Short mmCIF file of C-alpha atoms and ligand atoms in Angstrom, two decimals:
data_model
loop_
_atom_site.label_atom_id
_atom_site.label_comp_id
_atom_site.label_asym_id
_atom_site.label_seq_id
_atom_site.Cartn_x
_atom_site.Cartn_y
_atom_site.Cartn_z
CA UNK O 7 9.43 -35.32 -14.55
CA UNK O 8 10.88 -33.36 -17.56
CA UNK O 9 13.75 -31.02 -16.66
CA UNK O 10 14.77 -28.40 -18.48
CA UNK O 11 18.72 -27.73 -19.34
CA UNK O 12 20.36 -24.89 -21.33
CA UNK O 13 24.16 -26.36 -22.34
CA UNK O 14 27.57 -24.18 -22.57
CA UNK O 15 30.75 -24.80 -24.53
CA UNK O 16 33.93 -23.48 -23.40
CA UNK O 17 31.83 -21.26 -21.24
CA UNK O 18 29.56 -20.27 -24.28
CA UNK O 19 26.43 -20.12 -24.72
CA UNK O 20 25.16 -22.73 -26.97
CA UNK O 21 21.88 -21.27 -28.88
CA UNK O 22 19.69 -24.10 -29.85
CA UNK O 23 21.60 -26.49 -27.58
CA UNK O 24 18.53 -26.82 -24.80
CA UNK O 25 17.47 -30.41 -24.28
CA UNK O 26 14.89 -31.70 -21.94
CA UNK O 27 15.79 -35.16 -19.84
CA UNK O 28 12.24 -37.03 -19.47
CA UNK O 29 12.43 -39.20 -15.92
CA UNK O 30 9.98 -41.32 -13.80
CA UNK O 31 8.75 -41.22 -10.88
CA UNK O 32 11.18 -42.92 -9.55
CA UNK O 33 14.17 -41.13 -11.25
CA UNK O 34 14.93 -43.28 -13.83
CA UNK O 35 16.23 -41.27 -17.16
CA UNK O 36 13.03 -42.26 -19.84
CA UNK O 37 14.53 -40.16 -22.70
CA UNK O 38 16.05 -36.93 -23.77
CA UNK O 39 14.57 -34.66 -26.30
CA UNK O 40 17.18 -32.47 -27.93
CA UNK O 41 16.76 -29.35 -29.68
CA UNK O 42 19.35 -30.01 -31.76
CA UNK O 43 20.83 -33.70 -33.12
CA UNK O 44 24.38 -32.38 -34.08
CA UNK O 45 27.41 -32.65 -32.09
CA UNK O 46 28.54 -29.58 -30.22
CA UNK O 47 31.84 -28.90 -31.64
CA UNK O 48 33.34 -25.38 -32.97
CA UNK O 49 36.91 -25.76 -34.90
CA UNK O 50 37.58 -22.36 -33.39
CA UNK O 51 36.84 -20.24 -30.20
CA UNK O 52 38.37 -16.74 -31.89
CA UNK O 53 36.48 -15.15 -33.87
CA UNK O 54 37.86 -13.77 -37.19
CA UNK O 55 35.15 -11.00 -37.81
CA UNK O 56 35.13 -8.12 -34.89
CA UNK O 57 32.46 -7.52 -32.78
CA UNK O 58 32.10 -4.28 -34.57
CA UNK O 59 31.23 -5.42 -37.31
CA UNK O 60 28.49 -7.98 -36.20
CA UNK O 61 26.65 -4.72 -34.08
CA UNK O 62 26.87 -2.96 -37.81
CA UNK O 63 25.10 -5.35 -38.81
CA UNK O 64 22.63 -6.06 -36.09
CA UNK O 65 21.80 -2.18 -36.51
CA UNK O 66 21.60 -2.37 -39.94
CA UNK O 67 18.40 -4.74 -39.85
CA UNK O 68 17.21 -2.95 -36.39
CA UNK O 69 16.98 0.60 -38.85
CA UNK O 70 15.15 -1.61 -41.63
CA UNK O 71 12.13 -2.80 -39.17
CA UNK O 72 12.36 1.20 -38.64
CA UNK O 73 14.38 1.17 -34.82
CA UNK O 74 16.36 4.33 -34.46
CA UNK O 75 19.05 3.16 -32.31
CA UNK O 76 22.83 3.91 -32.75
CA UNK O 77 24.23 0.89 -29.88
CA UNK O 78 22.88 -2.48 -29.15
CA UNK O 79 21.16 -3.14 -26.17
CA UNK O 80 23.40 -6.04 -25.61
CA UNK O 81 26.23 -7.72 -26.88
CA UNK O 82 27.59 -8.81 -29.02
CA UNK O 83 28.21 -11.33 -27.10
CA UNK O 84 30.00 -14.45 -28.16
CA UNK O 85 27.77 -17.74 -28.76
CA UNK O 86 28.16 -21.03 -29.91
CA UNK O 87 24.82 -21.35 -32.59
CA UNK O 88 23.37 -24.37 -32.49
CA UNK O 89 19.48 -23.50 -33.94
CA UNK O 90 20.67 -24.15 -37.48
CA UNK O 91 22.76 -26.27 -39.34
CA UNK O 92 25.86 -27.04 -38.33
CA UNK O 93 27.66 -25.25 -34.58
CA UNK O 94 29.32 -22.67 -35.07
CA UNK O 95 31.01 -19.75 -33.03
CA UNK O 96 28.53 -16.65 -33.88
CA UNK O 97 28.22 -13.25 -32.08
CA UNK O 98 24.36 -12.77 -30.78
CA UNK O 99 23.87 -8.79 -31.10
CA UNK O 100 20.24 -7.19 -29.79
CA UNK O 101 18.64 -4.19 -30.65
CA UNK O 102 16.51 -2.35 -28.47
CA UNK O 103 14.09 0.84 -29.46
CA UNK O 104 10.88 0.55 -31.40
CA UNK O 105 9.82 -0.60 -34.60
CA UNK O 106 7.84 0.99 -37.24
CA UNK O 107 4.24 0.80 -35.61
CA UNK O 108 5.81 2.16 -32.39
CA UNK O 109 5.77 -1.89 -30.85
CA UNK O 110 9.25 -1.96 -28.83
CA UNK O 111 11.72 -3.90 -30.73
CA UNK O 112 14.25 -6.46 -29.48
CA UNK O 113 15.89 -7.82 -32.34
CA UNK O 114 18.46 -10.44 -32.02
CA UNK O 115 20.47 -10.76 -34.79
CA UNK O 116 23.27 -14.04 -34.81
CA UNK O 117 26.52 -13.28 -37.02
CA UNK O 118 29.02 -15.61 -37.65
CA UNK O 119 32.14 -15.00 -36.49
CA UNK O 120 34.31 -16.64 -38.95
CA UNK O 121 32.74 -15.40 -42.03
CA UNK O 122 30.66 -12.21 -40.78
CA UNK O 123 27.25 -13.81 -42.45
CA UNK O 124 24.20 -13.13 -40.85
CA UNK O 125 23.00 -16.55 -39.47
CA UNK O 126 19.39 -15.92 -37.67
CA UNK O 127 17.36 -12.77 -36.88
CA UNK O 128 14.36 -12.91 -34.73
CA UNK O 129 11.81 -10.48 -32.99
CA UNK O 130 12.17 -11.18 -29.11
CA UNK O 131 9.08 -8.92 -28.82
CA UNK O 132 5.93 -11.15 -28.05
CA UNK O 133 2.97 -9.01 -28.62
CA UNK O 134 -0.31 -10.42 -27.33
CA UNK O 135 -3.75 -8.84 -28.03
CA UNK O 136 -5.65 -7.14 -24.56
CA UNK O 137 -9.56 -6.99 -24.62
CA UNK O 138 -9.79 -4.04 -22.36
CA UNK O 139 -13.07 -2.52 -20.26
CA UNK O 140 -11.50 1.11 -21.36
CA UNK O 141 -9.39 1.09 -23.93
CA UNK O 142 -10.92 -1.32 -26.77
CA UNK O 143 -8.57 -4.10 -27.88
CA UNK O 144 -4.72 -2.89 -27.92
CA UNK O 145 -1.43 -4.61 -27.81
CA UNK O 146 0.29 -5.99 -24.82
CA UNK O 147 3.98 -6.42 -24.16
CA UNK O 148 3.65 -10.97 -23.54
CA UNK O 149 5.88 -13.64 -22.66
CA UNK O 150 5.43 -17.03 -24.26
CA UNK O 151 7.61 -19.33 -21.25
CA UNK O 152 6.64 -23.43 -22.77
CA UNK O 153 3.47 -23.23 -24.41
CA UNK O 154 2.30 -20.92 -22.26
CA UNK O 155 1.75 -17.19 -22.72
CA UNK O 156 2.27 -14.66 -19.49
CA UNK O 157 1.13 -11.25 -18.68
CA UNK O 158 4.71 -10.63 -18.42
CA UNK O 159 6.11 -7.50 -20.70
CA UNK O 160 10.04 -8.32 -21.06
CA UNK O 161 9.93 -4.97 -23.24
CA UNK O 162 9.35 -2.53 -20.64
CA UNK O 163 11.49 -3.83 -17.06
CA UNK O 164 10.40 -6.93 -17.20
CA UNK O 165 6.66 -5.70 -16.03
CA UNK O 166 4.34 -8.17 -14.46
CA UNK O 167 0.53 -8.28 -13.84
CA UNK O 168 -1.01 -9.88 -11.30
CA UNK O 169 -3.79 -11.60 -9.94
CA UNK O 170 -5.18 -11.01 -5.79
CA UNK O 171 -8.13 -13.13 -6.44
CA UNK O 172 -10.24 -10.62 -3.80
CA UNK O 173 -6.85 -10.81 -1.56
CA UNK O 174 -5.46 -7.94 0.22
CA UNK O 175 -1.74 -8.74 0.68
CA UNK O 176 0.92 -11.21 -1.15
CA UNK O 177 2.09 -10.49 -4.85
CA UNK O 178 -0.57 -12.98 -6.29
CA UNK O 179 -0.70 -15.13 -9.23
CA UNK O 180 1.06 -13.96 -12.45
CA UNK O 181 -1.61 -14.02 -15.26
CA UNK O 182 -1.33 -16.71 -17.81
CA UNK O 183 -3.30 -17.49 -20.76
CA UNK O 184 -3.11 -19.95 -24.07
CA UNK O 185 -3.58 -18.34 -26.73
CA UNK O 186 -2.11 -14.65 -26.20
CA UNK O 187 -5.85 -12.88 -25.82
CA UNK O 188 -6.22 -11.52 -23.17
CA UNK O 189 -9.64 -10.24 -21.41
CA UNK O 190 -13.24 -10.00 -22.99
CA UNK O 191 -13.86 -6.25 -23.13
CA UNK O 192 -16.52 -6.80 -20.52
CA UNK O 193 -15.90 -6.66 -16.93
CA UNK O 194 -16.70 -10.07 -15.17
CA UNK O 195 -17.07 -10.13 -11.57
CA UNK O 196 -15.19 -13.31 -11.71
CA UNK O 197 -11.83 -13.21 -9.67
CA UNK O 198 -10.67 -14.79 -12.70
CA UNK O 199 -11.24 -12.36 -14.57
CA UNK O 200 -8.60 -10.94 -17.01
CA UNK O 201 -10.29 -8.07 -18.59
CA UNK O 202 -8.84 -5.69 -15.79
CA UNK O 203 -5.72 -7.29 -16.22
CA UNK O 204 -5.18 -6.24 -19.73
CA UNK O 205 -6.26 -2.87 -18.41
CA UNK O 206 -3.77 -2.71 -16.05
CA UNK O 207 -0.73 -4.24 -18.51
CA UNK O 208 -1.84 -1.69 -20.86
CA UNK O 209 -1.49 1.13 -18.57
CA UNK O 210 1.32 0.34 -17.46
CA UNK O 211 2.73 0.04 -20.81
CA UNK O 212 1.78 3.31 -21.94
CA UNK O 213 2.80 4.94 -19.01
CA UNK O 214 6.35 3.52 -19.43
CA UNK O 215 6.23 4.65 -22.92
CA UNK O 216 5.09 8.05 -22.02
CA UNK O 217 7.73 8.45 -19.31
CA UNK O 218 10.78 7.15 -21.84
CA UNK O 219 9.44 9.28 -25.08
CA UNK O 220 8.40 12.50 -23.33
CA UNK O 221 11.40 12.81 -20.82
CA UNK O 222 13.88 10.12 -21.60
CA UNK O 223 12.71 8.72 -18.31
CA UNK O 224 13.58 4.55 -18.07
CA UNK O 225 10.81 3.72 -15.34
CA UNK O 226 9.57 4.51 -11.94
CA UNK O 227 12.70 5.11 -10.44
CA UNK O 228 14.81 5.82 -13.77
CA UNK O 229 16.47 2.15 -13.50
CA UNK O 230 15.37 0.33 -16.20
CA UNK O 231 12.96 -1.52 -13.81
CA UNK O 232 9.49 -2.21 -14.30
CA UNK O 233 7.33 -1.57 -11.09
CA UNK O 234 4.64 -5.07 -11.24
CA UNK O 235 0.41 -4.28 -11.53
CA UNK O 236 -2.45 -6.04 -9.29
CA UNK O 237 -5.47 -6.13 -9.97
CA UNK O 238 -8.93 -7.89 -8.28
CA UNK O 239 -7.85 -6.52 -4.77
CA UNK O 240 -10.38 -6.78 -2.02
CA UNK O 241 -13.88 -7.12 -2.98
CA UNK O 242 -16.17 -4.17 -4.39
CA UNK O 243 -13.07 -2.30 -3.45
CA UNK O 244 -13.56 1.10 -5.52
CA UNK O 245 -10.10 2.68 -5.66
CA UNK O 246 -6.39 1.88 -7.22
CA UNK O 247 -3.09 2.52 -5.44
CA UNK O 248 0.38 2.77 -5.72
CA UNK O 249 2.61 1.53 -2.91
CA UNK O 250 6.07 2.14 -2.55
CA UNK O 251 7.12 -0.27 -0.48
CA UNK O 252 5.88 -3.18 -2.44
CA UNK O 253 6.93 -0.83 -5.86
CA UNK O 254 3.94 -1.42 -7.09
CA UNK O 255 0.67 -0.56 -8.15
CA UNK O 256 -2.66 -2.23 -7.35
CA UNK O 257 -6.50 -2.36 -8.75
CA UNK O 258 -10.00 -2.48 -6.70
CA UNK O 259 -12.85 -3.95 -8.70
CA UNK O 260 -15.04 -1.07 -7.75
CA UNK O 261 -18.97 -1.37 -7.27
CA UNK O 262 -19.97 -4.89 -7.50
CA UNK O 263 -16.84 -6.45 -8.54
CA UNK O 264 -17.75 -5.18 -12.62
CA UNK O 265 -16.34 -1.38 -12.52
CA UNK O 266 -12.50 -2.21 -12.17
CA UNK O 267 -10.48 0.94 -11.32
CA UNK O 268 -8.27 0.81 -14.39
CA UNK O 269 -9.03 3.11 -16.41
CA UNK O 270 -5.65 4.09 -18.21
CA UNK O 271 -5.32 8.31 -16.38
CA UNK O 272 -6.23 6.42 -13.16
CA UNK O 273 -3.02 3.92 -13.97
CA UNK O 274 -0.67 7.11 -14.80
CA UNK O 275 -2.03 8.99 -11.91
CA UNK O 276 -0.54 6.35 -9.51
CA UNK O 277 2.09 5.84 -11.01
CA UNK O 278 2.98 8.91 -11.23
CA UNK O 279 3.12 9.35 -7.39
CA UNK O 280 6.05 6.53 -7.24
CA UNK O 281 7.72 9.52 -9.69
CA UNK O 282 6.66 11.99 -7.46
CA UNK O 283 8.18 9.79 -4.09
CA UNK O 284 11.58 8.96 -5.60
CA UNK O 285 12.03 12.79 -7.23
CA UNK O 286 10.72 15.94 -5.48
CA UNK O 287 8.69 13.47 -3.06
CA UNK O 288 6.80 15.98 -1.73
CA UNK O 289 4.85 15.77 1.38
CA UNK O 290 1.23 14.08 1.32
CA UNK O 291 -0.41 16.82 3.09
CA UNK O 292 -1.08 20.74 3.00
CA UNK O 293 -0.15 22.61 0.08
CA UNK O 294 2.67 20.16 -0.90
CA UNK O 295 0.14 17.41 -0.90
CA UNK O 296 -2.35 19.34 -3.24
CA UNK O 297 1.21 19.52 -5.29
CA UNK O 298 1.62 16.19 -5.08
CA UNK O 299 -1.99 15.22 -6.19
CA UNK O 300 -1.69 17.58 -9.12
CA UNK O 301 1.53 15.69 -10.15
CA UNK O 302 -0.07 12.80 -10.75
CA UNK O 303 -3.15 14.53 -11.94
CA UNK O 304 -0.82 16.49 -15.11
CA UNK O 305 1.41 13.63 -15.96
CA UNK O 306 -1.70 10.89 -15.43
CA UNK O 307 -3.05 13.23 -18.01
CA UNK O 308 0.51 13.34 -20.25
CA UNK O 309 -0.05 9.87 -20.15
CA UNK O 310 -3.69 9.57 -22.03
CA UNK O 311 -3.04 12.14 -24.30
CA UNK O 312 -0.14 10.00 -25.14
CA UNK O 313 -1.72 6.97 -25.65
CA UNK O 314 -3.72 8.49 -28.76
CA UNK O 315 -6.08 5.64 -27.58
CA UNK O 316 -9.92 6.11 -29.61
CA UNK O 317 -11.75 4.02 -27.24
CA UNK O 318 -10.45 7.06 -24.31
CA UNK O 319 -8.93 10.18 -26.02
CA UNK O 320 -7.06 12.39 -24.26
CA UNK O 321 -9.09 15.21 -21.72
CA UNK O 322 -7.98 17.44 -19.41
CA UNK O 323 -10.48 15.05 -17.21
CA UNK O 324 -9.72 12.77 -14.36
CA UNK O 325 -11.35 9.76 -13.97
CA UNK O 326 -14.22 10.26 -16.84
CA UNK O 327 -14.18 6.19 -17.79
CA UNK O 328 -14.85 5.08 -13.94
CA UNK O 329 -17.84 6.78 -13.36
CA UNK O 330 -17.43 6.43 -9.72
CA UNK O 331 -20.08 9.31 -9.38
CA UNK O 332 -22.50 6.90 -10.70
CA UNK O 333 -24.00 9.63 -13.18
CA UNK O 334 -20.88 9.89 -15.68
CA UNK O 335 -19.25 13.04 -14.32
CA UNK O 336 -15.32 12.84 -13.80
CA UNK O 337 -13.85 12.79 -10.93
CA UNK O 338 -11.96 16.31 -11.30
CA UNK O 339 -11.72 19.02 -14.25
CA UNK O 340 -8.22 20.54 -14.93
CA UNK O 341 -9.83 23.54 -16.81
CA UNK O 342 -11.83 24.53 -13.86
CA UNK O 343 -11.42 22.28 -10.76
CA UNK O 344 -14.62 23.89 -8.82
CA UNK O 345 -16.59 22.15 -11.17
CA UNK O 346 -16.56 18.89 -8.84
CA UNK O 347 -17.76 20.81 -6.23
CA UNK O 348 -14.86 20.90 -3.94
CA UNK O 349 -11.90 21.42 -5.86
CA UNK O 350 -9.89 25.15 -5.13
CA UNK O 351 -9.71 26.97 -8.67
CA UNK O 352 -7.45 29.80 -7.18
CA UNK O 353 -4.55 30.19 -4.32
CA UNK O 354 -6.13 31.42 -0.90
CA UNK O 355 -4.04 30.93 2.48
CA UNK O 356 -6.38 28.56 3.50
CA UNK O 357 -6.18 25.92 0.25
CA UNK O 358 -3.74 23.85 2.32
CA UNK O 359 -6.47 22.68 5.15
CA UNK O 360 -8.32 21.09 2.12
CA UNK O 361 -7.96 17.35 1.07
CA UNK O 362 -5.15 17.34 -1.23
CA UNK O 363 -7.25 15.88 -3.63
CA UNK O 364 -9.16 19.39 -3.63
CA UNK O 365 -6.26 21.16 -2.77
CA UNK O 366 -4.64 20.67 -6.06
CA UNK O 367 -7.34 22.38 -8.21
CA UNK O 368 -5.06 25.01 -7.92
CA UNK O 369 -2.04 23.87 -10.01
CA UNK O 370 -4.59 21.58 -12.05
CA UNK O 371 -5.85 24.99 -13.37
CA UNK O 372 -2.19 26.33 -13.29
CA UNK O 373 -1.32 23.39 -16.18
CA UNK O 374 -4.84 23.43 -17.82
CA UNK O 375 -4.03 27.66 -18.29
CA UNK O 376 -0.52 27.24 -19.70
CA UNK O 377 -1.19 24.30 -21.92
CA UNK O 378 -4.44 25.48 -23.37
CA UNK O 379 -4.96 29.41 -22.26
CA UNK O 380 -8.19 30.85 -20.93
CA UNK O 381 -11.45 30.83 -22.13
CA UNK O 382 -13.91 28.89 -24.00
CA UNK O 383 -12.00 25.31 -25.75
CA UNK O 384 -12.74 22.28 -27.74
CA UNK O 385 -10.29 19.44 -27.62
CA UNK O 386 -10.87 16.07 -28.95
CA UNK O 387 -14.54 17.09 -29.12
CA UNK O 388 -14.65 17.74 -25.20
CA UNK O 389 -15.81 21.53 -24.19
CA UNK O 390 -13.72 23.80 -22.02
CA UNK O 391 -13.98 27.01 -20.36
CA UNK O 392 -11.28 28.13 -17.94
CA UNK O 393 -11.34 31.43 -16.20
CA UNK O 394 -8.63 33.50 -14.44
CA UNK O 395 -8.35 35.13 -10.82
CA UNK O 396 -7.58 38.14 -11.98
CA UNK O 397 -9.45 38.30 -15.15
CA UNK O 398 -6.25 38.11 -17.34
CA UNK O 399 -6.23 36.26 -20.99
CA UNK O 400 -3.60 33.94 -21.15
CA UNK O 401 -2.62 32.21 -24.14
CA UNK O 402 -1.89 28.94 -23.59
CA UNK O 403 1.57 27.20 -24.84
CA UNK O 404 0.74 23.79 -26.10
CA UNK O 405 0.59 20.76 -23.52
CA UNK O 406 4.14 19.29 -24.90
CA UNK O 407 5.79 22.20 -23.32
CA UNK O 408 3.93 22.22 -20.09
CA UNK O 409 4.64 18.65 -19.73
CA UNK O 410 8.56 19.56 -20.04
CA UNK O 411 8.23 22.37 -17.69
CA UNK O 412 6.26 20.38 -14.96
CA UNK O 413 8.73 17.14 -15.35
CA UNK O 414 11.98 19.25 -14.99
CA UNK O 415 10.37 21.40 -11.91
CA UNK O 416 9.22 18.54 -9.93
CA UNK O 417 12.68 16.84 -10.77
CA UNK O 418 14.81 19.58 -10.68
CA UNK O 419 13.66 22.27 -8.70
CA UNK O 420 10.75 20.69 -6.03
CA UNK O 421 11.36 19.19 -2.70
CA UNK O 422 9.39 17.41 -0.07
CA UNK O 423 8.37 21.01 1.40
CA UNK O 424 7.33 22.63 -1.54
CA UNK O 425 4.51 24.85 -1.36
CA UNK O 426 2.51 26.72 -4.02
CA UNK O 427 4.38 29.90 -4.21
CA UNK O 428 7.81 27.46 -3.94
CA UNK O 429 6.02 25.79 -7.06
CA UNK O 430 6.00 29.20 -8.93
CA UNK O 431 9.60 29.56 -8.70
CA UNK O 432 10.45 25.74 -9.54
CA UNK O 433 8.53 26.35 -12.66
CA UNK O 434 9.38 29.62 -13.29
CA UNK O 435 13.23 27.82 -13.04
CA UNK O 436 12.29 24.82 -15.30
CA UNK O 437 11.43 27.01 -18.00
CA UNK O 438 14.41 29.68 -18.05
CA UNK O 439 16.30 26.18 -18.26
CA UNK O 440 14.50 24.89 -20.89
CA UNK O 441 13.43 28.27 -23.02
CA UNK O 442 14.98 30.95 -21.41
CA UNK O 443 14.40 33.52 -18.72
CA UNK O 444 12.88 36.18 -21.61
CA UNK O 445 11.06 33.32 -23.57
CA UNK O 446 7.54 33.15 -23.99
CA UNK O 447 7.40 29.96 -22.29
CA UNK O 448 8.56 31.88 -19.32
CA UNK O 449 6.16 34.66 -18.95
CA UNK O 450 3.27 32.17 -19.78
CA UNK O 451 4.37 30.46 -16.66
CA UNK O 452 4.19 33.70 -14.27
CA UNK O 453 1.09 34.62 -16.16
CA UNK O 454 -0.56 30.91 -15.51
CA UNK O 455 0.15 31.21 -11.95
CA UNK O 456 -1.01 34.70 -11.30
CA UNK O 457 -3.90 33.61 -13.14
CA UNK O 458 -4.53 31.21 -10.16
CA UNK O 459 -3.62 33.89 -7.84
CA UNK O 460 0.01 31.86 -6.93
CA UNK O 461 2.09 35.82 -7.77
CA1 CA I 26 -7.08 -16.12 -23.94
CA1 CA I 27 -10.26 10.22 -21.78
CA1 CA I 28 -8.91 11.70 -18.49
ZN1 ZN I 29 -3.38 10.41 -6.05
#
């Protein structure tokens, strides 16, 4: 047995003070190894530098690694540091935000709190490197717990991905790995697997990314929380979920166990509907549903734009890596949703009897009009040609915009009930808040929607 103990002093912390007592089987003690060999003694438990002035400093070196923040994240909190030379009392300050390359940062910074000198800085960021199916190789938010690294992304909530093995209920096993790589870049049909597991991680990381840069948004349900990832549920299960009760999102393996439903707009349309559920949570069916749908569809989209990934730029596609047609057509088209077959490109009083996944064609269009305008398109090298109801040109205003205006209607002004001509109105409301009621923003709004026949 080897048990693991973290020590306090006068109710402090002690920083480098962890020790592990080595027993036998039958309890007796065998030895003790000791992180550090000194005695833990501190001539003094008040400090003589203010806390101030140790979170100056901690956001002095957070601004040099290129973090933006104005506040720690924590502390400074008094500690008794132990990790180097001799104990001393020392104020542990740490600095949240992100660092130059955009990787999160968590700096802890140790000042002493007698003389004010910096004693230890350190990165608490562990960044591991993901082998995706769909997004090449990228970096993933890791947790190094022993000598053992976990799929485990203290950066974002505390996110956690996890393995079903082919189950269908229980949280499963967290992922865990030795050497911080995670995945091939080839689906496996192994239930070991952990290809779609860095697929999931990183979707889930860049959805919490998108959420906190584009709206200021700190998870899911805005509490700082991570939601948790599963992924090899069922067997040749071809579809991906989000749950609310469980808070948390889950992964088939698609056709054969090798087409894993991860690609990274699948990840931020789900997730998007546990936005959608604890906001305007509008209801899964009729017109509200095909709302609902197109919710995830828009911001599932925000999300790959955002990612800027090369291996899957952003479209105004849904569904274009999963080729779950089987003959490399998407799922849906934003610029005009017919194009599947199914999907309603315009309002008509019977759009709300159609599958909500068809249904929402309508405001698909609605987003694809204002962010982009009508007409023939290239974006990242993907052709687009959207037309109009009533045969109007709108000019588009940019996708950053229509992001805002979409977020703040379906958080501001939406509710469970709302239909397509409420969703006129909520948007119509998001942008006079946001622009102005005689902006241009505004009046592309009413023109997208009339454009869809929603007047
Ligand atoms: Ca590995
Ligand atoms: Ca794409
Ligand atoms: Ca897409
Ligand atoms: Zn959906």
């Amino acid at each position: 047995m080897h048990t693991r103990y973290e020590r306090t002093y006068a109710g402090l912390p002690v920083l480098g003070g962890d020790l592990i007592v080595h027993t036998s089987k039958a309890g007796k003690t065998e030895g003790v190894t000791k992180a550090t060999g000194a005695a833990i003694k501190v001539a003094s438990l008040t400090p003589k530098v203010a806390a101030a002035t140790a979170q100056k400093q901690a956001l002095g070196l957070a601004k040099d690694a290129g973090s933006a923040e104005t506040t720690a994240d924590q502390g400074p909190r008094k500690v008794i540091w132990a990790a180097t030379g001799k104990p001393v009392l020392a104020y542990e300050t740490v600095v949240g935000g992100f660092q130059d390359d955009g990787t999160p940062n968590e700096l802890h910074v140790i000042t002493d709190a007698a003389t004010g000198k910096k004693l230890y800085e350190y990165q608490g960021i562990e960044t591991g490197t993901g082998k995706t199916l769909y997004s090449g190789t990228v970096t993933l938010g890791t947790y190094l717990s022993g000598s053992t690294y976990q799929l485990y992304d203290t950066s974002r909530g505390g996110h956690k991905t996890y393995n079903l093995a082919r189950r269908t209920s229980g949280t499963g096993t967290l992922f865990t790995d030795a050497d911080d790589v995670w995945g091939t870049g080839t689906a496996s049909s192994s239930s070991s697997d952990q290809t779609a597991a860095a697929d999931a991680a990183y979707g889930a990381q860049e959805t919490w990314d998108f959420y906190k840069n584009t709206f200021g948004r700190n998870g899911i349900r805005n509490d700082g929380k991570a939601a948790y990832s599963r992924v090899h549920y069922s067997s040749n299960y071809v579809n991906a979920f989000w749950d609310d009760s469980c808070f948390c999102m889950t992964y088939g393996d698609g056709s054969g166990n090798t087409h894993p439903l991860t690609a990274l707009d699948v990840a931020g349309h789900e997730m998007s509907h546990g936005v959608t559920s604890v906001t305007a949570g509008l209801n899964y069916s009729g017109e509200s549903g095909g709302l609902n749908e197109a919710t995830s569809d828009i911001l599932g989209t925000g999300v790959e734009f955002y990612a800027n990934n090369p291996s899957d730029p952003g479209d105004y596609l849904i569904g274009e890596k999963i080729n779950i047609n089987g003959d490399g057509t998407p799922l849906r088209y934003m610029d005009k949703p017919s194009k599947d077959g199914a999907s309603a490109d315009y309002w008509s009083s019977s759009v709300g009897s159609k599958d909500v996944h068809y249904s929402s064609g309508v405001a698909n269009h609605f987003f694809y009009l204002l962010s982009e305008g009508s007409g023939a398109k290239t974006v990242n090298g993907v052709s687009y040609n959207s037309p109009t109801y009533n045969g109007s040109t709108v000019t588009g205003i940019g996708r950053a915009k229509a992001l805002q205006i979409w977020y703040k209607a379906l958080t501001t002004y939406m509710t469970s009930t709302t239909n397509y001509k409420g969703a006129r109105t909520a948007t119509l409301n998001a942008a006079s808040a946001l622009y102005g009621s005689s902006s241009a923003e505004y009046n592309a709004v009413a023109a997208a929607w009339s454009a869809v026949n929603v007047n």
